[in-house]
Coordinates of C-alpha atoms in Angstrom, one line a residue:
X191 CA -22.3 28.1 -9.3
X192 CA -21.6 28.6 -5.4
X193 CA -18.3 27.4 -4.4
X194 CA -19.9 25.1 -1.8
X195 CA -22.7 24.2 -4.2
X196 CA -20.0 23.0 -6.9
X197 CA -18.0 20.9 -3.9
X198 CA -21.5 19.1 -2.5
X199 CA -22.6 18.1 -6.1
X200 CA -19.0 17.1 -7.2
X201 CA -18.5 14.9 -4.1
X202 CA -22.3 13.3 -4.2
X203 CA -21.5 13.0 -7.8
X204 CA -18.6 10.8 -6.8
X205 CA -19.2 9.1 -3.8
X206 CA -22.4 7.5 -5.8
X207 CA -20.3 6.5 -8.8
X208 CA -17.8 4.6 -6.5
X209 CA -20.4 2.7 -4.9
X210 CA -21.9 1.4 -8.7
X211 CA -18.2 0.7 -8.9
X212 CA -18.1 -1.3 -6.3
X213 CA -20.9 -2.9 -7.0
X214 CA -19.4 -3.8 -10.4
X215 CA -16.5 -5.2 -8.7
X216 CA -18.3 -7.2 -6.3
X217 CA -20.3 -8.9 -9.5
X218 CA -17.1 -9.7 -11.3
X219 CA -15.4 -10.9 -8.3
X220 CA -12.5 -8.8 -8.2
X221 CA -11.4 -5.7 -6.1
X222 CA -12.6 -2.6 -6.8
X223 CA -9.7 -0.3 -6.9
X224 CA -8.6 -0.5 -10.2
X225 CA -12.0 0.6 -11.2
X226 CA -11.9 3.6 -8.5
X227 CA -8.4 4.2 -10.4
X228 CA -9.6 4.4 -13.8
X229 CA -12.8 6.2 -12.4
X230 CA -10.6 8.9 -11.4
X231 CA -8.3 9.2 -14.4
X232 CA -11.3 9.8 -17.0
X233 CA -12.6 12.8 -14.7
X234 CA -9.8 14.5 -13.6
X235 CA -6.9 16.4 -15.5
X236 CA -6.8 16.4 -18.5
X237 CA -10.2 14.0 -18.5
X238 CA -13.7 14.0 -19.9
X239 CA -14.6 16.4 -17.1
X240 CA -12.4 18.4 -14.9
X241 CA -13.4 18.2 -11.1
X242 CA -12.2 20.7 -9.0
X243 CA -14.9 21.8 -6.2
X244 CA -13.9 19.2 -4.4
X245 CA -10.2 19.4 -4.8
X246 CA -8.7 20.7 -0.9
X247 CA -11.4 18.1 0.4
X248 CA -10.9 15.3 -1.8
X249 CA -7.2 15.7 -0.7
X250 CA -7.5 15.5 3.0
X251 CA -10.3 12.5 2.5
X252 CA -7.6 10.7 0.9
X253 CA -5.1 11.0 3.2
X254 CA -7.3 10.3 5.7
X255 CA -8.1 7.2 4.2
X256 CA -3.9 5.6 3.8
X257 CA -4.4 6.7 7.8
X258 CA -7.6 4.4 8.5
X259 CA -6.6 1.6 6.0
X260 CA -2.9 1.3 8.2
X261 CA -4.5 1.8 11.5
X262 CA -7.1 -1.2 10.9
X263 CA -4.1 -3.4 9.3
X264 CA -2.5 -2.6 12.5
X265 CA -5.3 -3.7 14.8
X266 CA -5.0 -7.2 13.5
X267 CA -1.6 -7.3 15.3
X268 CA 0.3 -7.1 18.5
X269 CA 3.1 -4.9 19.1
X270 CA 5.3 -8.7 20.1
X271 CA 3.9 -10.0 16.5
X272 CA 5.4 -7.3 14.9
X273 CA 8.7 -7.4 16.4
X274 CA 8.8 -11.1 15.6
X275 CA 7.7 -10.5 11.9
X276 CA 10.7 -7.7 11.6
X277 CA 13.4 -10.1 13.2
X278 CA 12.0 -13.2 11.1
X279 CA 11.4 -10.9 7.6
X280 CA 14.2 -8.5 7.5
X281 CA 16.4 -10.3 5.3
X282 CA 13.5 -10.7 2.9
X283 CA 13.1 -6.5 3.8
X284 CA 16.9 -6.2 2.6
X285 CA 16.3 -8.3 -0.4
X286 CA 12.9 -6.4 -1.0
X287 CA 15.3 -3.2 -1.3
X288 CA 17.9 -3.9 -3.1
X289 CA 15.6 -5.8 -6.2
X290 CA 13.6 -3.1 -6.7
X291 CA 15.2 -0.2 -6.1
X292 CA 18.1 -0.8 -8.5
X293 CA 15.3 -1.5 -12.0
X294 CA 14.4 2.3 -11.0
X295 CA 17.7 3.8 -10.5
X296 CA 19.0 1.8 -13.4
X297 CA 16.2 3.2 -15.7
X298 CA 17.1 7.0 -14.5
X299 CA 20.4 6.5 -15.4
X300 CA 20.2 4.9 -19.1
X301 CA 17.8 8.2 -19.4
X302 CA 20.6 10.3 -18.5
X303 CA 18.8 11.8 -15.2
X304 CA 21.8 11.8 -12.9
X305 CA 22.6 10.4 -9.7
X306 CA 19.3 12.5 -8.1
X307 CA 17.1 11.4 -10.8
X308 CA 18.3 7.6 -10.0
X309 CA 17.7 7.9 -6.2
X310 CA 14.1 9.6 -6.8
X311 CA 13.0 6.8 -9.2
X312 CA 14.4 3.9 -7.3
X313 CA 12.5 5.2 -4.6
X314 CA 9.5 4.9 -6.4
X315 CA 10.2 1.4 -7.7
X316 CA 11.1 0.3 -4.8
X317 CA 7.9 1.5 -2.4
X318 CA 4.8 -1.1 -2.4
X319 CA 1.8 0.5 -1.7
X320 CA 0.8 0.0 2.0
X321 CA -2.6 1.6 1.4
X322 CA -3.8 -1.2 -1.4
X323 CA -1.9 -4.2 0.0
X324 CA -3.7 -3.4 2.7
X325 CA -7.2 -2.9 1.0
X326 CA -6.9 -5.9 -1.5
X327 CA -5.9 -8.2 1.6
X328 CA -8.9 -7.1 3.1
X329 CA -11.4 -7.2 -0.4
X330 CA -10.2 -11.0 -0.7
X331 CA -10.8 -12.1 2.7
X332 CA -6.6 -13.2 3.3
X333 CA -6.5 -11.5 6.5
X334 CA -5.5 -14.7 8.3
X335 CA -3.6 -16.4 5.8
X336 CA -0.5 -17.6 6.6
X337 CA 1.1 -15.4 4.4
X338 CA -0.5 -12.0 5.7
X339 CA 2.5 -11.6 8.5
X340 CA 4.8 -11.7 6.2
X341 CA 3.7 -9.5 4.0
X342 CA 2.7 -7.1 6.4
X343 CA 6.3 -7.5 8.0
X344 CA 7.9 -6.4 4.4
X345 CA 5.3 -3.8 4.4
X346 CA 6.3 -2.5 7.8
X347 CA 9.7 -2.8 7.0
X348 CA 9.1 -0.7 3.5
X349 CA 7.5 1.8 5.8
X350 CA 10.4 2.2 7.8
X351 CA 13.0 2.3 5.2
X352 CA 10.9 5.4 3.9
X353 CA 11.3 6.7 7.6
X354 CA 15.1 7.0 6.8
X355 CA 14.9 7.3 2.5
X356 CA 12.2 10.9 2.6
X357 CA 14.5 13.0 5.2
X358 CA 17.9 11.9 3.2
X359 CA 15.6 13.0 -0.4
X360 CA 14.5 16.1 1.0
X361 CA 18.2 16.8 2.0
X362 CA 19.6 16.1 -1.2
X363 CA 16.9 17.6 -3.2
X364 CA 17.1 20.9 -1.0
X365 CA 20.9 20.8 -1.3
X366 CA 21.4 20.5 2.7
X367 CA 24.5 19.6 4.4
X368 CA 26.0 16.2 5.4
X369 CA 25.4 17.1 8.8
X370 CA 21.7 18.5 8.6
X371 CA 20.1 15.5 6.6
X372 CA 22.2 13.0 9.6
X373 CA 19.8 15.4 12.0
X374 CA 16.8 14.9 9.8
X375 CA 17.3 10.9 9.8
X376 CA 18.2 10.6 13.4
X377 CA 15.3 12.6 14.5
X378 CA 12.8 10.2 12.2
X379 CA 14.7 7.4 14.2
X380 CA 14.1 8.5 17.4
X381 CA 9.9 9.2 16.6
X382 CA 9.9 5.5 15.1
X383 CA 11.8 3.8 17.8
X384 CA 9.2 5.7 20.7
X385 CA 6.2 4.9 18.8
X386 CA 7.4 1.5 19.2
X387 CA 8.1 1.6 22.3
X388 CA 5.3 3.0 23.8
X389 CA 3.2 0.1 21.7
X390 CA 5.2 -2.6 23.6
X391 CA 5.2 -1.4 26.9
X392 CA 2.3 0.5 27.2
X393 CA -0.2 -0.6 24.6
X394 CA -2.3 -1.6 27.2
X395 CA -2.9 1.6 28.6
X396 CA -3.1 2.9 25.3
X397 CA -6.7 0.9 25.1
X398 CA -7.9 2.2 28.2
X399 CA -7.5 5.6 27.7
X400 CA -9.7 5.0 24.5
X401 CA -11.9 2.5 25.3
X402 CA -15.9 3.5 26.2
X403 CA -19.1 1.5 26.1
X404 CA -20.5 4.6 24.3
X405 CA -19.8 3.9 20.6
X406 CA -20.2 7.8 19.4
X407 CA -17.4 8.2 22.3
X408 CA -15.5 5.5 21.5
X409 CA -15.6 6.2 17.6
X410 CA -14.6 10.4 18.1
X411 CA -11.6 8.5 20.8
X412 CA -10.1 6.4 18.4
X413 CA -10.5 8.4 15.1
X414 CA -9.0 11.8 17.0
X415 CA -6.4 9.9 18.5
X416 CA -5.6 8.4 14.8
X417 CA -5.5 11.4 13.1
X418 CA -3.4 13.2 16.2
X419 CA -0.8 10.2 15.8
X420 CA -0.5 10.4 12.3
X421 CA 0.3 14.4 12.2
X422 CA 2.7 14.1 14.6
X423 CA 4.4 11.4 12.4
X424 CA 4.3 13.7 9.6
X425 CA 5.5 16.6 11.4
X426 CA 8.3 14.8 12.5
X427 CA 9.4 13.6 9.0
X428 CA 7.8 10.1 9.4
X429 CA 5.6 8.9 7.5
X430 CA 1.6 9.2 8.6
X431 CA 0.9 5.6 7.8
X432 CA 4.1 4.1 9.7
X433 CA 2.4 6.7 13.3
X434 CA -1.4 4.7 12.6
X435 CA 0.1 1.5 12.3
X436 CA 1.8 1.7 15.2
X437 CA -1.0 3.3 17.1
X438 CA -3.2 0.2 15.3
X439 CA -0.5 -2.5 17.0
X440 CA -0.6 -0.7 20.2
X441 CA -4.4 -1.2 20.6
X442 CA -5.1 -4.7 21.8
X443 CA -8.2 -7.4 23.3
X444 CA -11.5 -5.8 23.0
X445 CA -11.0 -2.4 22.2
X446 CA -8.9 -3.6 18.8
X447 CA -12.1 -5.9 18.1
X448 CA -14.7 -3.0 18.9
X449 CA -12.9 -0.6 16.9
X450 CA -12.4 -2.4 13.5
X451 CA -16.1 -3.0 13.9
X452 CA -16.7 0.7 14.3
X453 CA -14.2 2.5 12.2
X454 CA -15.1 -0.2 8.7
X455 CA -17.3 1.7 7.1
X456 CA -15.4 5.1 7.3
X457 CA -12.3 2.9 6.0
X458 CA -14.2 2.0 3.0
X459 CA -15.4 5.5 2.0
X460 CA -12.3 7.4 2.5
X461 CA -10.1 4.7 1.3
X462 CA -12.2 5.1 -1.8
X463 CA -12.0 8.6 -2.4
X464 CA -8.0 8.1 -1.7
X465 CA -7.6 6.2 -5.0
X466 CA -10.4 8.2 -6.9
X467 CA -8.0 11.1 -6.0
X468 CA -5.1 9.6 -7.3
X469 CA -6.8 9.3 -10.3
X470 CA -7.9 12.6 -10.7
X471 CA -4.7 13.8 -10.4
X472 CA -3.3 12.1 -13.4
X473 CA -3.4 13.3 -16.7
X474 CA -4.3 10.6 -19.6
X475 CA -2.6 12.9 -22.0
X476 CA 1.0 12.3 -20.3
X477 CA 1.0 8.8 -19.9
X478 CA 1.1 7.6 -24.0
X479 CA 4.9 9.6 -24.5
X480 CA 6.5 7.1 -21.8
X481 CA 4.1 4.8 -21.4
X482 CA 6.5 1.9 -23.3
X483 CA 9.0 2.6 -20.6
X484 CA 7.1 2.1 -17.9
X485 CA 5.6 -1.2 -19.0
X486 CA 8.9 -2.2 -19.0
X487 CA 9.7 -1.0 -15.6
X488 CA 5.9 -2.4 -14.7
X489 CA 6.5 -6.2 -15.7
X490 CA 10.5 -6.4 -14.5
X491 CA 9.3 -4.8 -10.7
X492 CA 6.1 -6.7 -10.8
X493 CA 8.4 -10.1 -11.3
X494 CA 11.0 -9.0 -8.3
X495 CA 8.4 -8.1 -6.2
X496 CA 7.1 -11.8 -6.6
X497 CA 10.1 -13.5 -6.1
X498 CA 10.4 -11.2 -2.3
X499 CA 7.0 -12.7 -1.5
X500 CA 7.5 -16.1 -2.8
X501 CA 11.5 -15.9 -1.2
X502 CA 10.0 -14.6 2.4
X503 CA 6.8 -17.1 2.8
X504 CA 9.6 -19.5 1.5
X505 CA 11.3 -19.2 4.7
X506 CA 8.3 -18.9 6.4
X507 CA 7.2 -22.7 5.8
X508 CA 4.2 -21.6 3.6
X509 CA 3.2 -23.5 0.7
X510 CA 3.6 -22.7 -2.8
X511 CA 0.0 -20.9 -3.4
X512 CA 0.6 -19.2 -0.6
X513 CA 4.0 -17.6 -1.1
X514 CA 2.5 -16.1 -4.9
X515 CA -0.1 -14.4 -3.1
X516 CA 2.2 -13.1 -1.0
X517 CA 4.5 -11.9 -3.6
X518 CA 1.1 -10.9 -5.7
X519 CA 0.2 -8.7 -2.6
X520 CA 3.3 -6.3 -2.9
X521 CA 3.3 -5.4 -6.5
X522 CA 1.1 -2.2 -6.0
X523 CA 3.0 1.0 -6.0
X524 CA 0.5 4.4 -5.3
X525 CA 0.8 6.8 -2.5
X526 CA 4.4 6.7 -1.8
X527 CA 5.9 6.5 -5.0
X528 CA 3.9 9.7 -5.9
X529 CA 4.8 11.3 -2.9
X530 CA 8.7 10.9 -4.2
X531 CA 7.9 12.0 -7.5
X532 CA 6.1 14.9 -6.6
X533 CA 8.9 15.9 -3.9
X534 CA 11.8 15.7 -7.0
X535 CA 9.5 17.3 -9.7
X536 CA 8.7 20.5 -7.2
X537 CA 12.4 21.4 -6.1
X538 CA 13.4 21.5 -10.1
X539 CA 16.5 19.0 -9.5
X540 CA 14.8 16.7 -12.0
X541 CA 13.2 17.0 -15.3
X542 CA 9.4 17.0 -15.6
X543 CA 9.6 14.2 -17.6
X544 CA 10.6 11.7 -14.5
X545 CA 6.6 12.7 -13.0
X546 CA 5.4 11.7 -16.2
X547 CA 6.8 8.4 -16.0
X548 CA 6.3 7.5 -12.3
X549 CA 2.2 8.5 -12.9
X550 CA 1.8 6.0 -15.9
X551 CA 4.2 3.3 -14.1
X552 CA 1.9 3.6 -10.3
X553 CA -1.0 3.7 -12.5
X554 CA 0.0 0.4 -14.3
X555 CA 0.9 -0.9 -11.0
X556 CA -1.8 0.3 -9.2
X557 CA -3.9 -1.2 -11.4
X558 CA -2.0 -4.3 -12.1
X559 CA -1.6 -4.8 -8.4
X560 CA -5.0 -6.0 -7.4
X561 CA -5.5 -8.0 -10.4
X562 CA -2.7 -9.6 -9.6
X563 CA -3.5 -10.4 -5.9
X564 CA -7.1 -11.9 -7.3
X565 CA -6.0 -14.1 -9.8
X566 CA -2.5 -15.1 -8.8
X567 CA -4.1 -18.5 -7.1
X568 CA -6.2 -20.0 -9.4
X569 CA -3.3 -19.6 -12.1
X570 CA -0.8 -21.1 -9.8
X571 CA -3.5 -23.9 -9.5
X572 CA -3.9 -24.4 -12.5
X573 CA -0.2 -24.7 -14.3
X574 CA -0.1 -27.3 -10.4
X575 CA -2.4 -29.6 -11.7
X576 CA -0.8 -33.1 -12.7
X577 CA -2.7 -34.6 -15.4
X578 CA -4.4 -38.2 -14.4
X579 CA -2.8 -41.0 -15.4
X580 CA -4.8 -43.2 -17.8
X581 CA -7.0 -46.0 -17.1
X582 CA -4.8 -49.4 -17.4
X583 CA -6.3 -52.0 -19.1
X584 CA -6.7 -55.0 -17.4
X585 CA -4.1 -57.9 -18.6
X586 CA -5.7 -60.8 -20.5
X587 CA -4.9 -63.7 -18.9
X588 CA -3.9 -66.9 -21.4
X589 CA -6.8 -69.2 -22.2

């Protein structure tokens, strides 16, 4: 079959199966990414049936979808609400780090990977998912909980740790110098620090220059603009998402309203095809050989990620339900964490058995994640329930 015949019917193919997946979902009452995930895994490598037509696009629609999901979380925010969150959170950001990024590290080491092995996999313990916090917080309507800032603050702050953590990796995996990696990390610095300043000071300008009362303009101005952002980030060694969130908090008023309304269904197709393509990418056939491991790694990260959420809303004054869905909402691990892995596994300064076990454990967590998120409030309600107290019987009085 044609090359371009074999893309169009793989990607018709798929973009009709996700939306009877999501149509499942929606009748069950749960999310529907960890069906797009396990959607993915049957028909990708190593699957029933081997997709690639629509490999370079499904790629680019994916990353294009992390971009969208971060830029519409960002839109629910100001630039002053984010630098309150950071200064409030960063303690719980701190914490966030050094609870989950030691499991990792520790597991690389009782495997006898070395100091680089330990670094790459508590990297990848340590990174919640951005792109399905920030769907499932959407999919269950938590938007404007209480909790969502302070999530979205650990988030950020995740982000920005992997500002500083992916130019020091690439340095050691590439064997640089002390001195070039310090050049690598200052120079992600410096991109952050402007992207934040420009939000601040001159987010307002920033909505002018793309607002228009014609939606197809205002749609191809904000999507370009997006996408532009988020290169640039990339280019400069910072992560994509971190350049659309920041782009998201430095559009404000009318122009953030009009442009969530416009840019929602585009989030919801691309976002989908992002975690059909992690999926696809995965082969079933490597997961069973450490598959115990990471079950392990799964259920002792899932736990510290709780107790981050549960410790920050803490501090925050929310309630008890509230600060288990916020610890519920960071135990996802996906894009990130197979960004690290893939990064270690390519330069050969780890053994390919380390990719194996970062697929099953994001897959576990990516899965686990959402479920999570969905059902972490009617369990807490449930074990909160006092039992009534039984009738008294009314005293007889003597005759």
């Amino acid at each position: 079959m044609d090359p371009l015949a074999l893309a169009l019917v793989e990607l018709g193919a798929v973009v009709f199966c996700l939306g009877l997946l999501a149509r499942l979902a929606g009748r069950i009452g749960m999310s529907p990414i960890p069906l797009y995930l396990l959607g993915g895994l049957a028909f990708g490598a190593g699957g029933l049936v081997k997709l690639d037509g629509m490999h370079e696009f499904a790629h680019l629609s994916g990353e294009i979808g992390v971009i969208l999901l971060l830029l519409m979380l960002g839109l629910e925010y100001t630039a002053s609400e984010l630098v309150t969150g950071l200064r409030r959170s960063w303690q719980a950001g701190v914490l966030d780090f050094i609870m989950n990024f030691i499991p990792g590290a520790g597991i690389a080491v009782l495997l006898g990977w070395g100091l680089v092995g330990a670094i790459v996999m508590g990297g990848v313990t340590y990174i919640s998912s951005s792109g399905i916090a920030a769907k499932v917080i959407t999919d269950l309507g938590r938007i404007g909980n209480r909790e969502t800032p302070v999530v979205l603050s650990i988030l950020v702050f995740e982000d920005l740790a992997m500002a500083i953590y992916l130019p020091i990796l690439t340095a050691i995996l590439a064997g640089v110098g002390f001195l070039g990696g310090l050049q690598t990390v200052g120079i992600a610095l410096a991109v952050v620090t402007v992207i934040l300043v420009i939000a601040l000071k001159h987010g307002h300008r920033v909505s002018q220059a793309i607002h228009s009362e014609n939606s197809e303009v205002f749609l191809l101005n904000v999507l370009g603009l997006a996408l532009l952002v988020a290169g640039i980030a990339s280019a400069l060694q910072v992560s994509a998402a971190v350049g659309a969130f920041m782009l998201g908090i430095a559009i404000s008023g009318a122009t953030a309203h009009n442009a969530t309304r416009i840019l929602e269904p585009l989030r919801d197709l691309f976002a989908a095809i992002f975690f059909v393509v992690f999926g696809l990418n995965t082969d079933p056939r490597s997961i069973p050989p450490v598959l115990g491991v990471a079950l392990l790694l799964a259920v002792l990260t899932a736990a510290t990620k709780i107790l981050t959420g549960f410790w920050a809303a803490k501090r925050a004054g929310i309630a008890v339900p509230g600060r288990f869905r916020a610890g519920a909402a960071l135990i996802a691990r996906g894009e990130f964490s197979i960004v690290i892995a893939g990064l270690a596994v390519a330069s050969g300064a780890v053994p390919h058995e380390l990719a194996a076990l970062a697929t099953a454990y994001v897959l576990i967590m990516a899965v686990m994640g959402p479920l999570a998120a969905r059902f972490v409030e009617p369990v807490v309600k449930a074990f909160r329930k006092t039992p009534k107290a039984p009738p008294r019987t009314p005293e007889r009085t003597p005759a």
